[in-house]
Short mmCIF file of C-alpha atoms in Angstrom, two decimals:
data_model
loop_
_atom_site.label_atom_id
_atom_site.label_comp_id
_atom_site.label_asym_id
_atom_site.label_seq_id
_atom_site.Cartn_x
_atom_site.Cartn_y
_atom_site.Cartn_z
CA MET A 11 -122.43 -2.97 57.15
CA ARG A 12 -122.96 -2.40 60.84
CA ASP A 13 -125.39 -4.37 62.84
CA GLN A 14 -128.67 -2.60 63.23
CA SER A 15 -128.45 -3.07 66.97
CA LEU A 16 -125.51 -0.58 67.01
CA PHE A 17 -127.73 2.12 65.30
CA ASP A 18 -130.59 1.27 67.60
CA ALA A 19 -128.24 1.88 70.54
CA ALA A 20 -127.04 5.13 69.10
CA GLY A 21 -130.73 6.25 68.81
CA ARG A 22 -131.32 5.45 72.32
CA ILE A 23 -128.23 7.43 73.33
CA ALA A 24 -129.45 10.38 71.27
CA ASP A 25 -132.85 10.18 73.04
CA GLY A 26 -131.32 9.95 76.40
CA GLU A 27 -132.76 6.45 76.95
CA MET A 28 -131.13 3.51 78.73
CA VAL A 29 -128.96 1.17 76.66
CA ASP A 30 -128.87 -2.56 77.45
CA TRP A 31 -125.10 -2.77 76.95
CA PRO A 32 -124.68 -6.64 77.68
CA THR A 33 -127.26 -7.32 75.05
CA VAL A 34 -125.74 -4.91 72.44
CA THR A 35 -122.28 -6.45 73.18
CA SER A 36 -123.72 -9.90 72.69
CA THR A 37 -124.94 -9.10 69.31
CA ALA A 38 -121.65 -7.84 68.20
CA SER A 39 -120.45 -10.27 65.47
CA SER A 40 -116.75 -9.41 65.52
CA HIS A 41 -113.97 -8.04 67.65
CA ASP A 42 -114.10 -4.79 65.63
CA GLU A 43 -117.80 -4.40 66.50
CA ARG A 44 -117.18 -5.18 70.27
CA ILE A 45 -114.70 -2.43 70.41
CA LEU A 46 -117.16 -0.25 68.55
CA VAL A 47 -119.70 -0.92 71.39
CA ASP A 48 -117.01 0.37 73.86
CA GLY A 49 -116.85 3.53 71.77
CA LEU A 50 -120.61 3.92 71.84
CA ALA A 51 -120.41 3.63 75.65
CA LEU A 52 -118.03 6.56 75.70
CA VAL A 53 -120.44 8.57 73.52
CA ALA A 54 -123.14 7.73 75.84
CA ARG A 55 -121.16 9.10 78.78
CA VAL A 56 -120.55 12.22 76.89
CA ALA A 57 -124.30 12.67 75.98
CA ALA A 58 -125.28 12.14 79.61
CA GLY A 59 -122.80 14.62 80.66
CA HIS A 60 -124.28 17.24 78.46
CA ARG A 61 -127.81 16.46 79.72
CA ARG A 62 -126.55 16.79 83.27
CA LEU A 63 -124.98 20.15 82.37
CA HIS A 64 -128.39 21.36 81.06
CA GLU A 65 -130.04 20.26 84.38
CA LEU A 66 -127.51 22.36 86.27
CA LEU A 67 -128.03 25.63 84.29
CA PRO A 68 -129.42 28.45 86.43
CA GLU A 69 -133.00 29.43 85.80
CA ASP A 70 -131.86 32.79 84.31
CA GLN A 71 -129.90 31.00 81.65
CA ARG A 72 -132.89 29.03 80.42
CA PRO A 73 -135.07 30.06 77.53
CA ASP A 74 -137.44 32.80 78.56
CA PHE A 75 -137.93 34.61 75.22
CA ASP A 76 -141.55 35.06 74.37
CA ARG A 77 -141.52 38.21 72.24
CA ALA A 78 -143.54 39.04 69.11
CA ARG A 79 -140.71 41.08 67.42
CA TRP A 80 -137.04 40.98 67.46
CA GLY A 81 -135.59 43.98 65.82
CA HIS A 82 -137.48 44.54 62.59
CA LEU A 83 -138.39 40.93 62.27
CA ASP A 84 -141.89 39.67 63.07
CA LEU A 85 -141.67 36.43 65.14
CA LEU A 86 -144.22 33.97 63.84
CA ASN A 87 -143.58 30.89 66.11
CA VAL A 88 -141.10 29.03 68.10
CA VAL A 89 -139.35 26.28 66.21
CA GLY A 90 -137.24 25.08 69.12
CA ARG A 91 -135.75 25.94 72.42
CA GLY A 92 -132.36 24.91 73.85
CA SER A 93 -129.96 25.68 76.57
CA TYR A 94 -128.48 28.31 74.30
CA GLY A 95 -131.55 30.20 73.31
CA THR A 96 -134.58 30.01 71.22
CA VAL A 97 -135.03 29.47 67.40
CA TYR A 98 -138.03 31.38 65.84
CA ARG A 99 -139.61 31.31 62.39
CA ALA A 100 -139.85 34.91 61.50
CA TRP A 101 -140.87 37.31 58.73
CA ASP A 102 -138.45 39.83 57.37
CA PRO A 103 -140.51 42.66 55.90
CA ARG A 104 -137.50 44.31 54.34
CA LEU A 105 -136.40 41.21 52.36
CA GLU A 106 -139.98 39.90 52.16
CA ARG A 107 -138.96 36.42 53.11
CA LEU A 108 -139.23 33.86 55.83
CA VAL A 109 -136.10 33.45 57.95
CA ALA A 110 -134.89 31.38 60.93
CA LEU A 111 -133.91 33.42 63.88
CA LYS A 112 -131.82 32.25 66.72
CA VAL A 113 -131.83 34.41 69.77
CA PHE A 114 -129.18 33.60 72.31
CA HIS A 115 -129.71 33.95 75.98
CA ARG A 116 -128.30 37.16 77.38
CA SER A 117 -124.60 36.76 77.31
CA PRO A 118 -121.97 38.75 79.26
CA HIS A 119 -119.95 38.61 76.09
CA PRO A 120 -122.43 39.38 73.23
CA GLU A 121 -119.57 40.62 71.10
CA VAL A 122 -118.23 37.00 70.99
CA VAL A 123 -121.58 35.60 69.51
CA MET A 124 -121.75 38.64 67.29
CA ARG A 125 -118.29 37.92 65.87
CA GLU A 126 -119.36 34.41 65.14
CA GLY A 127 -122.34 35.61 63.43
CA ARG A 128 -120.49 37.94 61.24
CA MET A 129 -117.99 35.35 60.36
CA LEU A 130 -120.67 32.92 59.38
CA ALA A 131 -122.37 35.59 57.33
CA ARG A 132 -119.37 35.48 55.04
CA VAL A 133 -119.53 31.76 54.67
CA ARG A 134 -121.56 30.13 51.89
CA HIS A 135 -121.32 26.51 51.79
CA GLU A 136 -123.89 23.74 51.44
CA ASN A 137 -123.10 22.37 54.77
CA VAL A 138 -123.24 25.63 56.67
CA VAL A 139 -126.35 27.54 57.47
CA SER A 140 -126.26 30.79 55.54
CA VAL A 141 -126.34 33.58 58.10
CA TYR A 142 -127.42 36.88 56.57
CA GLY A 143 -127.31 38.95 59.71
CA ALA A 144 -126.49 39.36 63.40
CA ASP A 145 -127.53 42.01 65.82
CA VAL A 146 -128.12 42.85 69.44
CA VAL A 147 -131.56 43.98 70.44
CA ASP A 148 -132.24 44.91 74.15
CA GLY A 149 -129.05 42.98 75.06
CA ALA A 150 -130.16 39.89 73.41
CA VAL A 151 -127.94 38.46 70.49
CA GLY A 152 -129.60 37.01 67.43
CA CYS A 153 -128.50 35.58 64.18
CA GLY A 154 -130.82 35.38 61.16
CA ALA A 155 -130.42 32.52 58.72
CA ALA A 156 -132.13 31.63 55.48
CA GLY A 157 -134.15 28.53 55.13
CA ALA A 158 -136.99 28.96 57.62
CA GLY A 159 -139.39 26.92 55.54
CA ARG A 160 -143.10 27.69 55.06
CA MET B 22 -123.79 25.65 64.01
CA ASN B 23 -120.25 26.99 64.61
CA ARG B 24 -121.73 29.87 66.57
CA ILE B 25 -123.75 27.51 68.65
CA ARG B 26 -120.60 25.52 69.32
CA ASP B 27 -118.84 28.76 70.35
CA GLU B 28 -121.63 29.33 72.79
CA ILE B 29 -121.25 25.93 74.46
CA ARG B 30 -117.50 26.48 74.55
CA ARG B 31 -118.18 29.62 76.49
CA ARG B 32 -120.39 27.62 78.91
CA ARG B 33 -117.57 25.11 79.41
CA ARG B 34 -115.36 28.03 80.55
CA THR B 35 -118.16 29.71 82.65
CA PRO B 36 -118.74 28.17 86.10
CA VAL B 37 -122.34 27.03 86.72
CA ALA B 38 -123.99 27.56 90.04
CA SER B 39 -124.25 24.26 91.93
CA PRO B 40 -124.42 23.10 95.58
CA LEU B 41 -120.70 22.45 95.86
CA ASP B 42 -119.06 23.41 99.14
CA ALA B 43 -116.52 25.98 99.33
CA THR B 44 -113.53 23.53 99.28
CA ALA B 45 -114.92 21.66 96.26
CA GLU B 46 -115.60 24.85 94.45
CA ALA B 47 -111.92 25.88 95.06
CA GLN B 48 -110.60 22.66 93.80
CA ALA B 49 -112.87 22.91 90.86
CA ALA B 50 -112.00 26.55 90.00
CA ASP B 51 -109.72 25.60 87.24
CA ARG B 52 -112.07 23.21 85.57
CA SER B 53 -115.38 23.87 83.63
CA PRO B 54 -118.64 22.30 84.79
CA LEU B 55 -118.52 19.96 81.81
CA GLU B 56 -115.00 18.82 82.59
CA GLU B 57 -116.09 18.14 86.09
CA ILE B 58 -119.09 16.08 84.91
CA ILE B 59 -117.57 14.17 81.98
CA GLY B 60 -113.85 14.16 82.74
CA LYS B 61 -111.18 16.16 81.01
CA GLU B 62 -109.60 13.27 79.26
CA LEU B 63 -112.89 11.90 77.72
CA LEU B 64 -114.01 15.40 76.77
CA GLU B 65 -110.72 15.95 74.79
CA LYS B 66 -111.11 12.59 73.19
CA TYR B 67 -114.81 13.41 72.17
CA ASP B 68 -113.65 16.70 70.80
CA ARG B 69 -110.90 15.14 68.65
CA ALA B 70 -113.32 12.42 67.51
CA LEU B 71 -115.85 15.09 66.60
CA GLU B 72 -113.42 16.96 64.42
CA GLN B 73 -112.92 13.81 62.39
CA LEU B 74 -116.62 13.75 61.37
CA ASP B 75 -117.69 15.32 58.16
CA PRO B 76 -119.42 18.72 58.79
CA GLU B 77 -122.95 17.58 58.35
CA ALA B 78 -122.50 14.70 60.84
CA ARG B 79 -120.63 17.05 63.33
CA ASP B 80 -123.52 19.58 63.19
CA VAL B 81 -126.23 17.18 63.97
CA VAL B 82 -124.20 15.55 66.80
CA ILE B 83 -123.69 19.10 68.34
CA ALA B 84 -127.16 20.07 67.82
CA ARG B 85 -128.71 16.98 69.35
CA ILE B 86 -126.07 15.90 72.02
CA GLU B 87 -124.67 19.17 73.17
CA PHE B 88 -127.77 21.46 72.84
CA GLY B 89 -130.66 19.03 73.19
CA CYS B 90 -132.27 20.42 70.03
CA SER B 91 -135.41 18.50 68.91
CA TYR B 92 -135.26 16.51 65.72
CA ALA B 93 -137.76 19.01 64.30
CA GLU B 94 -135.57 21.97 65.16
CA ILE B 95 -132.55 20.33 63.48
CA ALA B 96 -134.62 19.48 60.37
CA GLU B 97 -135.83 23.11 60.22
CA THR B 98 -132.38 24.64 60.73
CA PHE B 99 -130.65 22.41 58.16
CA GLY B 100 -133.61 22.13 55.68
CA ARG B 101 -134.01 18.34 56.12
CA THR B 102 -137.03 16.74 54.88
CA SER B 103 -138.33 15.22 58.16
CA SER B 104 -137.62 14.72 61.79
CA GLU B 105 -137.32 10.90 61.18
CA ALA B 106 -134.57 11.65 58.56
CA VAL B 107 -132.67 13.71 61.11
CA ARG B 108 -133.14 11.04 63.75
CA LYS B 109 -131.45 8.52 61.42
CA SER B 110 -128.70 10.96 60.50
CA VAL B 111 -127.98 11.40 64.24
CA SER B 112 -127.75 7.70 64.86
CA ARG B 113 -125.38 7.17 61.86
CA ALA B 114 -123.41 10.16 63.14
CA LEU B 115 -123.14 8.63 66.69
CA VAL B 116 -121.95 5.30 65.28
CA ARG B 117 -119.24 7.21 63.22
CA LEU B 118 -118.32 9.17 66.30
CA ALA B 119 -118.04 5.80 68.23
CA GLU B 120 -115.71 4.50 65.46
CA GLU B 121 -113.46 7.53 65.84
CA MET B 122 -113.49 7.04 69.72
CA ARG B 123 -112.23 3.54 69.47
CA ASP B 124 -108.80 4.98 70.00
CA ALA B 125 -110.15 6.25 73.36
CA ARG B 126 -110.08 2.90 74.87
CA SER B 127 -107.68 3.99 77.51
CA VAL B 128 -110.49 5.78 79.06
CA SER B 129 -112.36 3.31 81.26
CA VAL B 130 -116.06 2.41 80.28
#
């Protein structure tokens, strides 16, 4: 059983908050846990690097989609935004079901994202989001997935 | 989430505009922005450690750490019950990731 302070530190890393490493190290009860703190410090560096990368992204690569429709899907609301694109809760009138739609930023290589979407559409596994379609609308690549909730 | 990961791989290969001077840009021409920021060695160790996680843990790490997705978005995408449940999953996954990265001690901390 790991010390709770390790999970607390991991939570702070995930939230981009500062970690009091000397305190975390002092609570490590064994050599194994002290080495684990070193591993967490490496994870923190990786996480900080990704946050820095997001800050460096040019304006035109940031989310700017605010459309009511994408293809035949009616966009209901934004679920989340990221450096890669925007996730919408949408209604598919053909299937008559709610879906999650991820619209990627305009990519110079939309075929790469499309290919990934098509490959994923063939995968059915409990740990993989089931993708039922991928398309390009006005140059924007999107993938539709089941499980948009209510 | 594989398609999301593919997208960030693309970003790793695509230079990002930054105020680097011409010399630094030339020196950095063969490295991605992420490699410049994190360091190639650490990034490779992270990638190897990430591959050792189970798919569920790997997905939440990628979504939260690499893409900055909110806990609510991750919960929505993966059909989890709550943002708090996702938050705990991410913390557990990061501790697991740290365990896998213990072999990365040659990288200075």
